[in-house]
GROMACS .gro file of C-alpha atoms in nm:
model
  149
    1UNK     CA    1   0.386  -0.680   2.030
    2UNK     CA    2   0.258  -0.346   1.922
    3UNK     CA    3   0.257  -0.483   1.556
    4UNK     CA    4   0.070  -0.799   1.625
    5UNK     CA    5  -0.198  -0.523   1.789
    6UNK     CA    6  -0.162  -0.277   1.479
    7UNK     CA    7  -0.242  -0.588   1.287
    8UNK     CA    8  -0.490  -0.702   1.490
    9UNK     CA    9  -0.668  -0.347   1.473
   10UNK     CA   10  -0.635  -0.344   1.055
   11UNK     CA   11  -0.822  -0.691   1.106
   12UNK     CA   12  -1.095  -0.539   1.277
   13UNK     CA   13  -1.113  -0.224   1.006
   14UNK     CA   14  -1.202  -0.563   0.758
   15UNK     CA   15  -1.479  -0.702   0.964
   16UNK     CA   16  -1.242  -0.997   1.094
   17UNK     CA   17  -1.222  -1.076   1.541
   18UNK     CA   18  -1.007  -0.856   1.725
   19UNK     CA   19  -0.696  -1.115   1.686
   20UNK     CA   20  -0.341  -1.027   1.558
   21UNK     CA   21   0.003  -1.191   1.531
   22UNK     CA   22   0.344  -1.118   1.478
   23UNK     CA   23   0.709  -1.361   1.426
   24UNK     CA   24   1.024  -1.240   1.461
   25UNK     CA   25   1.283  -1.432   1.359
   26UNK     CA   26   1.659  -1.374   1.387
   27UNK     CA   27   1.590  -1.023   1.508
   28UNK     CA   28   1.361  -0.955   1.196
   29UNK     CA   29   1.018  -0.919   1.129
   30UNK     CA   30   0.905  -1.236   0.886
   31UNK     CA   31   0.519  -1.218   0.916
   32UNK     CA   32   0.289  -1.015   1.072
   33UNK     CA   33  -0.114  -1.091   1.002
   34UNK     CA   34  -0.451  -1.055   1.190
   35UNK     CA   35  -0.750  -1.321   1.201
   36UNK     CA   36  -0.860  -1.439   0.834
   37UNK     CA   37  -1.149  -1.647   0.953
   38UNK     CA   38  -1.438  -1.452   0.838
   39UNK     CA   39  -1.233  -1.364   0.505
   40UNK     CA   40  -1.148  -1.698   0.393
   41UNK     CA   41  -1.433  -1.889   0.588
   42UNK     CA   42  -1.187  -2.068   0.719
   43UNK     CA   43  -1.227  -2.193   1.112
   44UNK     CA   44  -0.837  -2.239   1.137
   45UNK     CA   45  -0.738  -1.919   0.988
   46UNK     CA   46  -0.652  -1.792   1.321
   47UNK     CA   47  -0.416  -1.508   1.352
   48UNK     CA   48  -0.156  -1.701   1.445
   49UNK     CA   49  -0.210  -1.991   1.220
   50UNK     CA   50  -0.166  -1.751   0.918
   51UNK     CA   51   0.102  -1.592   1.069
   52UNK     CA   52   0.323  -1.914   1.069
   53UNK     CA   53   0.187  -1.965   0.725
   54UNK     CA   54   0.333  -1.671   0.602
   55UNK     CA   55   0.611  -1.699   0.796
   56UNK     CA   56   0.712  -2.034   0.677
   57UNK     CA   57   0.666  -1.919   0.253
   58UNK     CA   58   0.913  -1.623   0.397
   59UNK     CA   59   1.165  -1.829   0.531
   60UNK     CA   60   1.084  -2.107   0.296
   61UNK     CA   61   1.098  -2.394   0.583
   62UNK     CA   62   0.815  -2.519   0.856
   63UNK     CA   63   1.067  -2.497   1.114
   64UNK     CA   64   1.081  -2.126   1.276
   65UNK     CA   65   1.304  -2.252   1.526
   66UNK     CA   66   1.462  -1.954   1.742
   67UNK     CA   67   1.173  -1.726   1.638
   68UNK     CA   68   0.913  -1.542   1.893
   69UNK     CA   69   0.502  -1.531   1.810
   70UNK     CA   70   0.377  -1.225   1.938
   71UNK     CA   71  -0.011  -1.305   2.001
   72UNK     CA   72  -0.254  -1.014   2.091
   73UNK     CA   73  -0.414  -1.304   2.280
   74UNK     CA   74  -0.337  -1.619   2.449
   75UNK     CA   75  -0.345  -1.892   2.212
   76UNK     CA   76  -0.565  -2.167   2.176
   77UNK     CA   77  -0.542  -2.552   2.148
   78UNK     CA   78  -0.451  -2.553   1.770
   79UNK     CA   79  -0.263  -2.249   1.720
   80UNK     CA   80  -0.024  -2.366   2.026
   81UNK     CA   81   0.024  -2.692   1.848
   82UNK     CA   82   0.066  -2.530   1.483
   83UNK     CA   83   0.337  -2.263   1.718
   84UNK     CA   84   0.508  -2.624   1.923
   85UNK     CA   85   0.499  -2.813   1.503
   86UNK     CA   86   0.681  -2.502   1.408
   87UNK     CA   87   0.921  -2.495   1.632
   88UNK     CA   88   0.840  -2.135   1.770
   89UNK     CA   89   1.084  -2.088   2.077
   90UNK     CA   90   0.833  -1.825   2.267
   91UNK     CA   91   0.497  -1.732   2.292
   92UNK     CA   92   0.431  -1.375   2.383
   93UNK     CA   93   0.099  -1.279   2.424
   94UNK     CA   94  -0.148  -1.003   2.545
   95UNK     CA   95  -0.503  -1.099   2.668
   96UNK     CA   96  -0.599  -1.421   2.813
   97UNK     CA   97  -0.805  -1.706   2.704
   98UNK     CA   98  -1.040  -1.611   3.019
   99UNK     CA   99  -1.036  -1.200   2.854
  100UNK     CA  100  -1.177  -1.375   2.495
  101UNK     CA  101  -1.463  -1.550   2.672
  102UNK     CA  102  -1.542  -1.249   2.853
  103UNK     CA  103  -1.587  -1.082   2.506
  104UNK     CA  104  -1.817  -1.356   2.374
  105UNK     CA  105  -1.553  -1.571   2.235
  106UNK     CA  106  -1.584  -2.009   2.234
  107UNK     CA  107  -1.253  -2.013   2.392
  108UNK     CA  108  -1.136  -2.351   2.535
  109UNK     CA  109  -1.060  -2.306   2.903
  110UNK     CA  110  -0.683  -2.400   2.871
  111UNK     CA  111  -0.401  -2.232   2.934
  112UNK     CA  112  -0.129  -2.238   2.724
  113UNK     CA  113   0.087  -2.296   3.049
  114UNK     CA  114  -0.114  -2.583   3.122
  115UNK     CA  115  -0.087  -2.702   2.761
  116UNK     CA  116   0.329  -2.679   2.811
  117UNK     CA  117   0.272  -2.896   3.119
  118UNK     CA  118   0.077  -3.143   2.986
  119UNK     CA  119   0.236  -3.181   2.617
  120UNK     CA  120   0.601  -3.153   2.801
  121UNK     CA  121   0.680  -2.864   2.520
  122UNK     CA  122   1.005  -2.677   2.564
  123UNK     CA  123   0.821  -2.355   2.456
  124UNK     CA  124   0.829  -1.990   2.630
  125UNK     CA  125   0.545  -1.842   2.746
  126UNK     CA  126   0.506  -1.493   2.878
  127UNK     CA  127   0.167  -1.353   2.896
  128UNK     CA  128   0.013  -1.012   2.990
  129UNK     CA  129   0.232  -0.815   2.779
  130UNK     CA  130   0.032  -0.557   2.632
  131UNK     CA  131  -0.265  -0.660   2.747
  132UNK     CA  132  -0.458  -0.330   2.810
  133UNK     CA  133  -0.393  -0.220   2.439
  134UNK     CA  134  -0.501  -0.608   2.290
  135UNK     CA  135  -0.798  -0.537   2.515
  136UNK     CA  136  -0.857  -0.234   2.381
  137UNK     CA  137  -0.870  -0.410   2.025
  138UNK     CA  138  -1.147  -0.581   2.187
  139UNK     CA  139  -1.369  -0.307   2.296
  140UNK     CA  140  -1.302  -0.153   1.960
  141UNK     CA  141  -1.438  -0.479   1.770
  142UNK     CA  142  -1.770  -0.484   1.967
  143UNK     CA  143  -1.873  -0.099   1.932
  144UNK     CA  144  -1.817  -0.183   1.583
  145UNK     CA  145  -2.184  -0.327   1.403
  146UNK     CA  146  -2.199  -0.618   1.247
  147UNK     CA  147  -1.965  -0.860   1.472
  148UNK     CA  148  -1.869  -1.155   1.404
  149UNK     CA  149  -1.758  -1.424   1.708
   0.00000   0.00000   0.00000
């Protein structure tokens, strides 16, 4: 986790959202990014979207089955999908989707928990882990001029 927040903090440096994501596969590091939306003008470069992308190129396969996606937040609608298409085993993730909207973010309100539920995905989720350092991120992001939601 503290890799998907040093990544999400070198985001930040860039002018990207305070967003950052990390796979381990196998006991091994294969990607670690932070949000690319502002850089590529790209609505779906989430952090976690490029993550698997990389990820994927590493491995050379779109199945990360057995791997973990450390998130520095909860993830939304599409990245969960892009994580469940992937075959991600666990989600591990800092802030919440409520934490994003309470920093200005157009979160969905949906938990990834109730996303499992509803989907009937096989996937782990943990949340909370790290969450006063991804929050942290955060704060750092809006002190910072020139923010972008």
């Amino acid at each position: 986790m503290q890799l998907a927040v040093d990544a999400c903090l070198e985001g930040v440096k860039k002018g990207q959202s305070p967003f950052g994501a990390c796979i381990v596969q196998g006991g091994q590091v294969v990607a670690c990014t932070h949000n690319h939306v502002w850089l590529d003008i790209d609505a779906t470069a989430h952090a976690e979207v490029c993550c698997i992308r990389q990820a994927c190129r590493q491995v050379g396969s779109v199945h990360l089955t057995g791997a973990v996606i450390y998130s520095t937040t909860e993830p939304c609608p599409m990245c969960f999908t892009a994580i469940h298409w992937a075959r991600i085993e666990r989600i591990v993730f800092g802030a919440s989707v409520e934490d994003a909207r309470s920093f200005g973010f157009n979160e969905l309100q949906i938990s990834n928990a109730t996303m499992k539920d509803v989907s009937g995905s096989t996937i782990d989720i943990a949340g909370g882990v790290m969450r006063d350092e991804a929050l942290a991120a955060y704060q750092t992001w809006r002190e910072q001029s020139g923010k972008a939601y």
